[in-house]
Coordinates of C-alpha atoms in Angstrom, one line a residue:
Chain A
X623 CA 20.6 28.7 -7.0
X624 CA 21.0 31.2 -4.2
X625 CA 22.2 29.9 -0.8
X626 CA 19.3 28.9 1.4
X627 CA 20.2 29.5 5.1
X628 CA 16.7 29.6 6.5
X629 CA 16.5 26.9 9.1
X630 CA 13.0 26.1 10.4
X631 CA 14.0 24.9 13.8
X632 CA 17.1 24.4 15.9
X633 CA 18.3 20.8 15.7
X634 CA 17.0 18.6 18.5
X635 CA 20.5 17.6 19.3
X636 CA 23.2 16.1 17.0
X637 CA 25.6 13.2 17.3
X638 CA 29.2 12.5 16.3
X639 CA 29.5 10.2 13.4
X640 CA 31.9 7.4 14.4
X641 CA 35.1 7.2 12.5
X642 CA 34.3 3.7 11.2
X643 CA 31.1 5.1 9.7
X644 CA 32.9 8.0 8.2
X645 CA 35.2 5.5 6.5
X646 CA 32.2 3.5 5.3
X647 CA 30.7 6.7 3.8
X648 CA 33.9 7.3 1.8
X649 CA 33.5 3.9 0.1
X650 CA 29.8 3.3 -0.2
X651 CA 28.3 3.1 -3.6
X652 CA 24.6 4.3 -3.6
X653 CA 22.6 6.8 -1.5
X654 CA 19.1 8.1 -1.4
X655 CA 17.4 10.6 0.7
X656 CA 13.9 11.4 1.9
X657 CA 11.9 14.4 2.9
X658 CA 8.3 15.0 3.7
X659 CA 5.9 17.9 3.2
X660 CA 3.6 19.7 5.6
X661 CA 0.9 17.0 5.0
X662 CA 3.3 14.2 5.9
X663 CA 3.6 13.1 2.3
X664 CA 7.1 11.6 1.9
X665 CA 9.2 12.2 -1.2
X666 CA 12.3 10.4 -2.4
X667 CA 15.4 12.5 -3.3
X668 CA 18.1 10.7 -5.2
X669 CA 21.6 11.8 -4.2
X670 CA 24.7 12.2 -6.3
X671 CA 27.2 12.3 -3.5
X672 CA 27.8 13.0 0.1
X673 CA 30.7 14.1 2.4
X674 CA 31.1 14.4 6.1
X675 CA 32.1 17.8 7.3
X676 CA 35.1 18.2 9.7
X677 CA 32.7 18.5 12.7
X678 CA 31.7 14.9 12.1
X679 CA 28.1 15.9 12.8
X680 CA 27.1 17.5 9.5
X681 CA 26.7 15.8 6.1
X682 CA 26.6 17.7 2.8
X683 CA 24.5 15.8 0.3
X684 CA 24.2 16.6 -3.4
X685 CA 20.9 16.2 -5.3
X686 CA 20.3 16.3 -9.0
X687 CA 17.8 18.5 -10.8
X688 CA 15.1 15.9 -11.3
X689 CA 14.7 15.5 -7.5
X690 CA 14.6 19.1 -6.3
X691 CA 10.9 19.8 -6.8
X692 CA 9.4 21.0 -3.5
X693 CA 12.7 20.2 -1.8
X694 CA 13.4 23.6 -0.2
X695 CA 9.7 24.1 0.7
X696 CA 9.7 20.9 2.6
X697 CA 13.0 21.5 4.4
X698 CA 11.9 25.0 5.4
X699 CA 8.6 23.7 6.6
X700 CA 9.8 21.0 8.9
X701 CA 13.6 20.5 8.5
X702 CA 13.3 16.7 8.3
X703 CA 15.9 15.0 6.1
X704 CA 17.1 11.4 6.0
X705 CA 19.9 9.8 4.0
X706 CA 20.4 6.0 3.5
X707 CA 23.7 4.9 2.1
X708 CA 24.7 1.3 1.0
X709 CA 27.8 -0.4 -0.2
X710 CA 26.5 -2.4 -3.1
X711 CA 27.7 -6.0 -2.9
X712 CA 28.1 -6.6 0.9
X713 CA 24.7 -4.8 1.4
X714 CA 26.1 -2.9 4.3
X715 CA 23.7 0.0 4.8
X716 CA 23.1 2.8 7.3
X717 CA 20.5 5.5 7.6
X718 CA 21.3 9.0 8.9
X719 CA 18.3 11.0 10.2
X720 CA 18.8 14.6 10.8
X721 CA 17.8 18.2 10.7
X722 CA 18.2 20.6 7.8
X723 CA 21.0 23.2 8.1
X724 CA 21.1 25.0 4.8
X725 CA 21.2 24.5 1.0
X726 CA 23.1 26.1 -1.8
X727 CA 25.1 25.7 -5.0
X728 CA 27.5 22.7 -5.2
X729 CA 31.0 23.6 -4.1
X730 CA 34.3 22.1 -5.4
X731 CA 34.4 19.5 -2.6
X732 CA 30.7 18.6 -3.3
X733 CA 31.5 18.0 -7.0
X734 CA 34.6 16.0 -6.0
X735 CA 32.3 13.8 -3.8
X736 CA 30.0 13.4 -6.8
X737 CA 32.8 12.4 -9.1
X738 CA 34.1 9.9 -6.5
X739 CA 30.7 8.3 -6.2
X740 CA 30.2 8.1 -9.9
X741 CA 33.5 6.3 -10.3
X742 CA 32.7 3.8 -7.5
X743 CA 29.2 3.2 -8.7
X744 CA 30.2 2.7 -12.3
X745 CA 32.9 0.2 -11.4
X746 CA 30.9 -1.9 -8.8
X747 CA 27.5 -2.0 -10.6
X748 CA 29.2 -2.9 -13.9
X749 CA 31.1 -5.8 -12.3
X750 CA 28.1 -7.1 -10.3
X751 CA 25.3 -6.6 -12.8
X752 CA 27.1 -6.6 -16.1
X753 CA 25.6 -3.3 -17.1
X754 CA 27.9 -1.3 -19.3
X755 CA 30.1 0.9 -17.2
X756 CA 29.3 4.0 -19.2
X757 CA 25.6 3.6 -18.4
X758 CA 26.4 3.0 -14.8
X759 CA 28.5 6.2 -14.5
X760 CA 25.8 8.2 -16.3
X761 CA 23.3 7.0 -13.8
X762 CA 24.9 9.1 -11.1
X763 CA 23.5 12.4 -12.4
X764 CA 25.4 15.7 -12.0
X765 CA 24.0 17.5 -8.9
X766 CA 22.4 20.9 -8.9
X767 CA 22.1 21.6 -5.2
X768 CA 23.8 20.7 -2.0
X769 CA 21.8 20.2 1.2
X770 CA 23.6 20.2 4.5
X771 CA 22.0 18.5 7.5
X772 CA 23.0 17.7 11.0
X773 CA 22.8 14.1 12.0
X774 CA 20.9 13.2 15.1
X775 CA 20.5 9.5 14.7
X776 CA 22.2 6.7 12.8
X777 CA 20.5 3.3 12.2
X778 CA 21.7 0.0 10.9
X779 CA 19.9 -0.8 7.6
X780 CA 21.9 -3.8 6.5
X781 CA 19.2 -6.4 5.3
X782 CA 18.2 -8.9 7.9
X783 CA 16.4 -9.1 11.3
X784 CA 18.8 -6.5 12.8
X785 CA 17.9 -3.9 10.3
X786 CA 16.4 -0.8 12.0
X787 CA 18.5 -1.0 15.2
X788 CA 19.7 2.5 16.2
X789 CA 23.5 2.6 16.4
X790 CA 24.0 6.2 17.5
X791 CA 22.9 7.2 20.1
X792 CA 23.0 3.6 21.3
X793 CA 19.7 2.0 22.1
X794 CA 19.0 1.4 25.8
X795 CA 19.2 -2.3 26.7
Chain B
X1146 CA -6.9 11.5 -9.4
X1147 CA -4.9 8.2 -9.7
X1148 CA -2.6 7.4 -12.6
X1149 CA -2.3 3.9 -14.1
X1150 CA 1.1 2.3 -14.5
X1151 CA 2.5 2.6 -18.0
X1152 CA 3.5 -0.7 -19.8
X1153 CA 7.1 0.6 -20.0
X1154 CA 7.4 0.3 -16.2
X1155 CA 6.8 -3.5 -16.1
X1156 CA 10.2 -4.6 -17.3
X1157 CA 11.8 -2.2 -14.8
X1158 CA 9.9 -3.9 -12.0
X1159 CA 11.5 -7.2 -13.1
X1160 CA 15.1 -6.1 -13.7
X1161 CA 16.4 -7.3 -10.4
X1162 CA 17.8 -3.9 -9.4
X1163 CA 16.6 -3.0 -5.9
X1164 CA 14.0 -0.2 -5.5
X1165 CA 13.9 2.5 -2.8
X1166 CA 10.9 3.5 -0.7
X1167 CA 10.5 6.6 1.5
X1168 CA 7.8 6.6 4.1
X1169 CA 6.9 9.0 7.0
X1170 CA 5.9 8.3 10.5
X1171 CA 2.8 9.9 12.1
X1172 CA 5.3 12.0 14.1
X1173 CA 6.6 13.4 10.8
X1174 CA 10.0 11.6 10.5
X1175 CA 10.8 10.3 7.0
X1176 CA 12.5 6.9 6.5
X1177 CA 14.4 5.8 3.3
X1178 CA 14.9 2.1 2.7
X1179 CA 16.1 -0.2 0.0
X1180 CA 13.8 -3.0 -1.0
X1181 CA 14.6 -6.0 -3.1
X1182 CA 11.8 -5.6 -5.5
X1183 CA 8.4 -4.1 -6.3
X1184 CA 5.7 -6.3 -7.9
X1185 CA 3.2 -5.4 -10.5
X1186 CA -0.3 -6.4 -9.4
X1187 CA -2.4 -4.5 -11.9
X1188 CA -2.4 -1.1 -13.6
X1189 CA -3.4 0.7 -10.4
X1190 CA -1.6 -1.4 -7.8
X1191 CA 1.9 -2.5 -6.8
X1192 CA 2.9 -5.0 -4.0
X1193 CA 5.8 -4.7 -1.7
X1194 CA 7.1 -7.5 0.5
X1195 CA 6.6 -7.5 4.3
X1196 CA 9.5 -9.6 5.6
X1197 CA 10.4 -7.9 8.9
X1198 CA 8.3 -5.7 11.1
X1199 CA 10.6 -2.7 10.3
X1200 CA 10.1 1.0 10.2
X1201 CA 8.7 1.0 6.7
X1202 CA 6.0 -1.4 7.8
X1203 CA 5.2 0.5 10.9
X1204 CA 5.1 3.9 9.1
X1205 CA 2.7 2.9 6.4
X1206 CA 0.3 1.5 9.0
X1207 CA 0.4 4.9 10.7
X1208 CA 0.6 7.1 7.5
X1209 CA -0.2 5.2 4.3
X1210 CA 1.5 7.5 1.9
X1211 CA 4.9 6.5 0.4
X1212 CA 7.3 7.4 -2.4
X1213 CA 8.7 4.6 -4.4
X1214 CA 11.6 4.8 -6.9
X1215 CA 12.2 2.2 -9.5
X1216 CA 15.6 2.1 -11.1
X1217 CA 16.4 1.6 -14.8
X1218 CA 20.1 1.9 -14.9
X1219 CA 20.5 0.8 -18.5
X1220 CA 17.7 3.0 -19.7
X1221 CA 19.0 6.0 -17.7
X1222 CA 15.6 6.7 -16.2
X1223 CA 13.9 6.4 -12.8
X1224 CA 10.3 6.0 -12.1
X1225 CA 8.9 7.7 -9.0
X1226 CA 5.6 6.5 -7.8
X1227 CA 3.4 8.2 -5.2
X1228 CA 1.7 5.2 -3.6
X1229 CA -0.7 4.6 -0.7
X1230 CA -0.9 1.4 1.4
X1231 CA -4.3 -0.4 1.1
X1232 CA -4.0 -3.8 2.6
X1233 CA -1.9 -6.9 3.3
X1234 CA -2.4 -10.4 1.8
X1235 CA -0.9 -13.5 3.4
X1236 CA -2.0 -16.0 0.8
X1237 CA -3.2 -16.1 -2.8
X1238 CA -1.5 -15.7 -6.2
X1239 CA 0.3 -12.4 -5.5
X1240 CA 1.7 -13.7 -2.2
X1241 CA 2.8 -16.9 -3.8
X1242 CA 4.5 -15.2 -6.7
X1243 CA 6.3 -12.7 -4.4
X1244 CA 7.4 -15.5 -2.1
X1245 CA 9.0 -17.4 -5.0
X1246 CA 10.7 -14.3 -6.4
X1247 CA 12.1 -13.3 -3.1
X1248 CA 13.7 -16.7 -2.5
X1249 CA 15.2 -16.5 -6.0
X1250 CA 16.6 -13.0 -5.3
X1251 CA 17.9 -14.1 -1.9
X1252 CA 19.6 -17.1 -3.5
X1253 CA 21.2 -15.0 -6.2
X1254 CA 22.5 -12.5 -3.8
X1255 CA 23.9 -15.0 -1.2
X1256 CA 21.2 -14.1 1.3
X1257 CA 19.1 -17.3 1.2
X1258 CA 17.3 -17.9 4.5
X1259 CA 17.5 -14.3 5.6
X1260 CA 14.4 -13.2 3.7
X1261 CA 11.0 -14.7 4.5
X1262 CA 7.8 -13.2 3.3
X1263 CA 5.2 -12.5 5.9
X1264 CA 2.7 -10.6 3.7
X1265 CA 2.3 -9.0 0.4
X1266 CA 1.5 -5.3 1.1
X1267 CA -0.7 -3.9 -1.6
X1268 CA -0.4 -0.2 -2.5
X1269 CA -2.6 1.9 -4.7
X1270 CA -0.8 4.0 -7.3
X1271 CA -1.7 7.7 -7.0
X1272 CA 0.8 9.1 -9.6
X1273 CA 3.7 8.1 -11.7
X1274 CA 6.6 10.3 -12.7
X1275 CA 9.3 9.4 -15.3
X1276 CA 12.5 11.0 -14.3
X1277 CA 15.2 10.8 -17.0
X1278 CA 18.8 10.8 -15.8
X1279 CA 20.7 13.9 -16.9
X1280 CA 23.9 12.3 -18.3
X1281 CA 25.6 15.6 -18.8
X1282 CA 28.8 15.6 -16.7

Protein backbone atom coordinates (compact mmCIF):
# COMPACT_ATOMS: atom_id res chain seq x y z
CA UNK A 1 0.00 0.00 0.00
CA UNK A 2 1.02 3.61 -0.42
CA UNK A 3 1.85 5.54 2.73
CA UNK A 4 -1.13 7.36 4.16
CA UNK A 5 -0.10 10.57 5.82
CA UNK A 6 -3.46 12.30 5.88
CA UNK A 7 -4.27 13.08 9.48
CA UNK A 8 -7.83 14.26 10.11
CA UNK A 9 -7.09 16.32 13.15
CA UNK A 10 -4.21 17.39 15.30
CA UNK A 11 -3.83 15.19 18.39
CA UNK A 12 -5.61 16.54 21.43
CA UNK A 13 -2.38 16.21 23.36
CA UNK A 14 -0.18 13.20 23.85
CA UNK A 15 1.51 11.55 26.80
CA UNK A 16 4.81 9.88 27.52
CA UNK A 17 4.50 6.13 27.91
CA UNK A 18 6.20 5.26 31.22
CA UNK A 19 9.28 3.06 30.99
CA UNK A 20 7.65 0.27 32.96
CA UNK A 21 4.82 0.17 30.40
CA UNK A 22 7.28 0.20 27.51
CA UNK A 23 8.89 -2.83 29.15
CA UNK A 24 5.49 -4.48 29.52
CA UNK A 25 4.76 -3.92 25.84
CA UNK A 26 7.97 -5.69 24.89
CA UNK A 27 6.86 -8.88 26.64
CA UNK A 28 3.06 -8.85 26.25
CA UNK A 29 1.52 -11.67 24.23
CA UNK A 30 -1.75 -10.52 22.65
CA UNK A 31 -3.11 -7.25 21.34
CA UNK A 32 -6.22 -6.01 19.64
CA UNK A 33 -7.26 -2.62 18.37
CA UNK A 34 -10.49 -0.75 17.73
CA UNK A 35 -11.67 1.95 15.42
CA UNK A 36 -15.06 3.45 14.68
CA UNK A 37 -16.65 4.90 11.58
CA UNK A 38 -18.53 8.15 10.98
CA UNK A 39 -21.74 6.56 12.30
CA UNK A 40 -20.05 5.54 15.59
CA UNK A 41 -20.07 1.88 14.58
CA UNK A 42 -17.03 0.25 16.24
CA UNK A 43 -14.84 -2.29 14.50
CA UNK A 44 -12.27 -4.68 15.90
CA UNK A 45 -8.81 -4.75 14.32
CA UNK A 46 -6.61 -7.67 15.26
CA UNK A 47 -2.98 -6.70 15.53
CA UNK A 48 0.13 -8.71 14.70
CA UNK A 49 2.65 -6.64 16.57
CA UNK A 50 3.45 -3.28 18.08
CA UNK A 51 6.46 -1.22 18.99
CA UNK A 52 6.99 2.01 20.85
CA UNK A 53 8.83 4.68 18.89
CA UNK A 54 11.79 6.55 20.41
CA UNK A 55 9.62 9.56 21.36
CA UNK A 56 7.74 7.22 23.76
CA UNK A 57 4.50 8.87 22.63
CA UNK A 58 3.87 7.00 19.40
CA UNK A 59 3.05 3.33 18.89
CA UNK A 60 3.40 1.59 15.53
CA UNK A 61 0.84 -1.17 15.32
CA UNK A 62 0.70 -3.80 12.55
CA UNK A 63 -2.59 -5.17 11.23
CA UNK A 64 -3.18 -8.24 9.03
CA UNK A 65 -5.15 -8.15 5.78
CA UNK A 66 -8.41 -9.59 7.14
CA UNK A 67 -8.86 -6.60 9.45
CA UNK A 68 -8.10 -3.69 7.16
CA UNK A 69 -11.54 -3.25 5.55
CA UNK A 70 -12.63 0.36 6.05
CA UNK A 71 -9.62 1.00 8.28
CA UNK A 72 -8.13 4.00 6.54
CA UNK A 73 -11.55 5.50 5.85
CA UNK A 74 -12.36 5.41 9.56
CA UNK A 75 -8.97 6.78 10.60
CA UNK A 76 -9.18 9.63 8.09
CA UNK A 77 -12.72 10.39 9.19
CA UNK A 78 -12.11 10.73 12.91
CA UNK A 79 -8.58 9.62 13.83
CA UNK A 80 -9.72 7.51 16.79
CA UNK A 81 -7.59 4.42 17.49
CA UNK A 82 -7.35 2.25 20.58
CA UNK A 83 -5.00 -0.62 21.36
CA UNK A 84 -5.42 -3.11 24.21
CA UNK A 85 -2.47 -5.34 25.06
CA UNK A 86 -2.36 -8.26 27.52
CA UNK A 87 0.24 -10.56 28.93
CA UNK A 88 -1.55 -13.89 28.77
CA UNK A 89 -1.18 -15.79 32.02
CA UNK A 90 -0.87 -12.99 34.59
CA UNK A 91 -3.71 -11.17 32.76
CA UNK A 92 -1.88 -7.85 33.08
CA UNK A 93 -3.58 -5.60 30.55
CA UNK A 94 -3.43 -1.96 29.46
CA UNK A 95 -5.38 0.05 26.92
CA UNK A 96 -3.80 2.85 24.89
CA UNK A 97 -6.19 5.39 23.40
CA UNK A 98 -4.83 7.79 20.88
CA UNK A 99 -4.95 9.68 17.64
CA UNK A 100 -4.03 8.46 14.19
CA UNK A 101 -0.76 9.76 12.78
CA UNK A 102 -0.25 7.84 9.54
CA UNK A 103 -0.28 4.41 7.91
CA UNK A 104 1.92 2.63 5.41
CA UNK A 105 3.68 -0.57 4.44
CA UNK A 106 5.30 -2.57 7.23
CA UNK A 107 8.96 -1.71 7.76
CA UNK A 108 11.74 -4.03 8.90
CA UNK A 109 11.29 -3.00 12.58
CA UNK A 110 7.54 -3.60 12.24
CA UNK A 111 8.13 -7.10 10.89
CA UNK A 112 10.64 -7.76 13.64
CA UNK A 113 7.96 -6.79 16.19
CA UNK A 114 5.54 -9.17 14.46
CA UNK A 115 8.02 -12.04 14.59
CA UNK A 116 8.72 -11.38 18.26
CA UNK A 117 5.03 -11.44 19.11
CA UNK A 118 4.52 -14.63 17.10
CA UNK A 119 7.29 -16.33 19.08
CA UNK A 120 5.96 -15.19 22.45
CA UNK A 121 2.32 -16.01 21.66
CA UNK A 122 3.23 -19.43 20.27
CA UNK A 123 5.21 -20.38 23.33
CA UNK A 124 2.84 -19.02 25.99
CA UNK A 125 -0.48 -20.18 24.52
CA UNK A 126 0.93 -23.62 23.79
CA UNK A 127 2.08 -23.98 27.39
CA UNK A 128 -1.12 -22.59 28.95
CA UNK A 129 -3.80 -24.07 26.70
CA UNK A 130 -2.04 -27.13 25.24
CA UNK A 131 -2.76 -26.01 21.70
CA UNK A 132 -0.03 -27.12 19.25
CA UNK A 133 2.67 -24.46 19.06
CA UNK A 134 2.56 -24.44 15.26
CA UNK A 135 -1.14 -23.51 15.33
CA UNK A 136 -0.47 -20.86 17.96
CA UNK A 137 2.30 -19.28 15.90
CA UNK A 138 0.19 -19.36 12.75
CA UNK A 139 -2.55 -17.53 14.63
CA UNK A 140 -0.45 -14.36 14.64
CA UNK A 141 -1.00 -13.51 10.99
CA UNK A 142 1.54 -11.69 8.89
CA UNK A 143 0.62 -7.98 8.84
CA UNK A 144 -0.15 -6.00 5.72
CA UNK A 145 -0.19 -2.46 7.08
CA UNK A 146 1.30 -0.44 9.91
CA UNK A 147 -0.78 2.20 11.68
CA UNK A 148 1.03 4.76 13.81
CA UNK A 149 -0.90 6.55 16.50
CA UNK A 150 -0.01 9.01 19.24
CA UNK A 151 -1.05 7.94 22.72
CA UNK A 152 -3.11 10.41 24.73
CA UNK A 153 -4.39 8.14 27.53
CA UNK A 154 -3.38 4.82 29.12
CA UNK A 155 -5.86 2.76 31.15
CA UNK A 156 -5.44 -0.25 33.42
CA UNK A 157 -7.46 -3.15 32.00
CA UNK A 158 -6.24 -6.00 34.20
CA UNK A 159 -9.43 -7.92 35.14
CA UNK A 160 -10.96 -6.89 38.43
CA UNK A 161 -12.72 -3.96 40.08
CA UNK A 162 -9.80 -1.62 39.27
CA UNK A 163 -10.09 -2.21 35.55
CA UNK A 164 -10.76 0.99 33.67
CA UNK A 165 -8.73 3.28 35.92
CA UNK A 166 -6.77 5.82 33.93
CA UNK A 167 -3.06 5.49 34.58
CA UNK A 168 -1.70 8.28 32.34
CA UNK A 169 -2.50 11.13 32.70
CA UNK A 170 -3.19 10.22 36.33
CA UNK A 171 -6.80 10.53 37.45
CA UNK A 172 -7.54 13.37 39.83
CA UNK A 173 -8.28 12.16 43.36
CA UNK B 1 -30.77 -7.40 7.56
CA UNK B 2 -29.66 -9.57 10.49
CA UNK B 3 -27.64 -12.76 9.99
CA UNK B 4 -28.10 -15.93 12.06
CA UNK B 5 -25.17 -17.50 13.84
CA UNK B 6 -23.84 -20.57 11.97
CA UNK B 7 -23.64 -23.87 13.87
CA UNK B 8 -19.87 -23.85 13.40
CA UNK B 9 -19.57 -20.94 15.79
CA UNK B 10 -21.06 -22.71 18.80
CA UNK B 11 -17.97 -24.75 19.75
CA UNK B 12 -15.84 -21.62 19.41
CA UNK B 13 -18.05 -19.91 21.98
CA UNK B 14 -17.31 -22.75 24.39
CA UNK B 15 -13.57 -23.20 23.79
CA UNK B 16 -12.50 -21.24 26.87
CA UNK B 17 -10.41 -18.78 24.86
CA UNK B 18 -11.24 -15.17 25.79
CA UNK B 19 -13.12 -13.04 23.28
CA UNK B 20 -12.63 -9.38 22.40
CA UNK B 21 -15.24 -6.65 22.22
CA UNK B 22 -14.91 -3.15 20.80
CA UNK B 23 -17.51 -0.54 21.71
CA UNK B 24 -17.76 3.18 21.14
CA UNK B 25 -18.92 5.96 23.45
CA UNK B 26 -21.49 8.54 22.41
CA UNK B 27 -18.57 10.96 22.19
CA UNK B 28 -16.96 8.74 19.54
CA UNK B 29 -14.12 7.14 21.48
CA UNK B 30 -13.66 3.40 20.83
CA UNK B 31 -12.84 0.95 23.62
CA UNK B 32 -11.31 -2.54 23.22
CA UNK B 33 -11.69 -5.07 26.02
CA UNK B 34 -11.00 -8.73 26.60
CA UNK B 35 -13.96 -10.69 27.92
CA UNK B 36 -13.89 -14.15 29.42
CA UNK B 37 -16.57 -15.63 27.21
CA UNK B 38 -19.54 -14.99 24.95
CA UNK B 39 -22.64 -17.12 25.33
CA UNK B 40 -24.91 -18.55 22.67
CA UNK B 41 -28.54 -17.62 23.43
CA UNK B 42 -30.20 -18.49 20.11
CA UNK B 43 -29.42 -18.14 16.42
CA UNK B 44 -29.94 -14.37 16.53
CA UNK B 45 -28.60 -13.47 19.99
CA UNK B 46 -25.48 -13.73 22.12
CA UNK B 47 -25.07 -12.83 25.79
CA UNK B 48 -22.10 -11.13 27.41
CA UNK B 49 -21.48 -10.89 31.12
CA UNK B 50 -21.95 -7.67 33.05
CA UNK B 51 -19.61 -8.05 36.03
CA UNK B 52 -18.31 -4.54 36.69
CA UNK B 53 -19.75 -1.20 35.65
CA UNK B 54 -16.91 -0.65 33.23
CA UNK B 55 -16.45 1.33 30.04
CA UNK B 56 -17.92 -1.40 27.84
CA UNK B 57 -21.11 -1.47 29.89
CA UNK B 58 -21.37 2.34 29.86
CA UNK B 59 -20.67 2.53 26.13
CA UNK B 60 -23.32 0.06 24.99
CA UNK B 61 -25.92 1.87 27.05
CA UNK B 62 -25.00 5.10 25.22
CA UNK B 63 -24.38 3.54 21.81
CA UNK B 64 -25.62 -0.05 21.45
CA UNK B 65 -23.40 -1.10 18.54
CA UNK B 66 -20.40 -3.36 19.22
CA UNK B 67 -17.88 -5.52 17.37
CA UNK B 68 -17.18 -8.93 18.90
CA UNK B 69 -14.32 -11.23 17.92
CA UNK B 70 -14.40 -14.93 18.80
CA UNK B 71 -11.11 -16.79 18.59
CA UNK B 72 -10.57 -20.27 17.19
CA UNK B 73 -6.81 -20.68 17.56
CA UNK B 74 -6.70 -24.36 16.58
CA UNK B 75 -8.97 -23.80 13.59
CA UNK B 76 -6.98 -20.73 12.49
CA UNK B 77 -10.08 -18.63 12.10
CA UNK B 78 -11.76 -15.72 13.83
CA UNK B 79 -15.42 -14.85 13.83
CA UNK B 80 -16.27 -11.16 13.86
CA UNK B 81 -19.82 -10.32 14.88
CA UNK B 82 -21.51 -6.97 14.47
CA UNK B 83 -23.86 -6.92 17.45
CA UNK B 84 -26.32 -4.54 19.09
CA UNK B 85 -27.19 -4.38 22.79
CA UNK B 86 -30.87 -5.11 23.46
CA UNK B 87 -31.46 -5.70 27.17
CA UNK B 88 -30.09 -7.04 30.46
CA UNK B 89 -31.35 -10.07 32.36
CA UNK B 90 -30.70 -10.51 36.09
CA UNK B 91 -32.30 -13.92 36.49
CA UNK B 92 -33.55 -16.81 34.41
CA UNK B 93 -31.83 -19.66 32.58
CA UNK B 94 -29.34 -17.55 30.58
CA UNK B 95 -28.22 -15.70 33.70
CA UNK B 96 -27.90 -18.92 35.73
CA UNK B 97 -25.89 -20.66 33.01
CA UNK B 98 -23.54 -17.70 32.61
CA UNK B 99 -23.08 -17.39 36.37
CA UNK B 100 -22.06 -21.04 36.61
CA UNK B 101 -19.66 -20.82 33.65
CA UNK B 102 -18.04 -17.62 34.90
CA UNK B 103 -17.31 -19.19 38.27
CA UNK B 104 -15.82 -22.21 36.47
CA UNK B 105 -13.58 -19.97 34.32
CA UNK B 106 -12.57 -17.90 37.34
CA UNK B 107 -11.65 -21.01 39.26
CA UNK B 108 -9.68 -22.44 36.35
CA UNK B 109 -7.71 -19.24 35.88
CA UNK B 110 -6.98 -18.56 39.54
CA UNK B 111 -9.36 -15.62 39.70
CA UNK B 112 -12.13 -17.09 41.81
CA UNK B 113 -13.95 -14.42 43.80
CA UNK B 114 -12.97 -11.62 41.42
CA UNK B 115 -15.75 -12.27 38.95
CA UNK B 116 -19.37 -11.82 39.97
CA UNK B 117 -22.18 -11.69 37.46
CA UNK B 118 -24.49 -8.70 37.79
CA UNK B 119 -26.46 -9.28 34.61
CA UNK B 120 -26.52 -11.14 31.34
CA UNK B 121 -26.44 -8.51 28.61
CA UNK B 122 -28.30 -9.73 25.54
CA UNK B 123 -27.15 -8.58 22.11
CA UNK B 124 -28.82 -9.03 18.73
CA UNK B 125 -26.54 -10.34 15.99
CA UNK B 126 -26.56 -8.05 12.96
CA UNK B 127 -23.89 -9.78 10.89
CA UNK B 128 -21.31 -12.54 11.13
CA UNK B 129 -18.00 -12.60 9.30
CA UNK B 130 -15.63 -15.59 9.19
CA UNK B 131 -12.04 -14.35 8.98
CA UNK B 132 -9.50 -17.10 8.21
CA UNK B 133 -6.00 -16.55 9.57
CA UNK B 134 -3.47 -16.11 6.80
CA UNK B 135 -0.79 -18.53 7.94
CA UNK B 136 1.71 -17.50 5.29
CA UNK B 137 4.77 -16.19 7.02
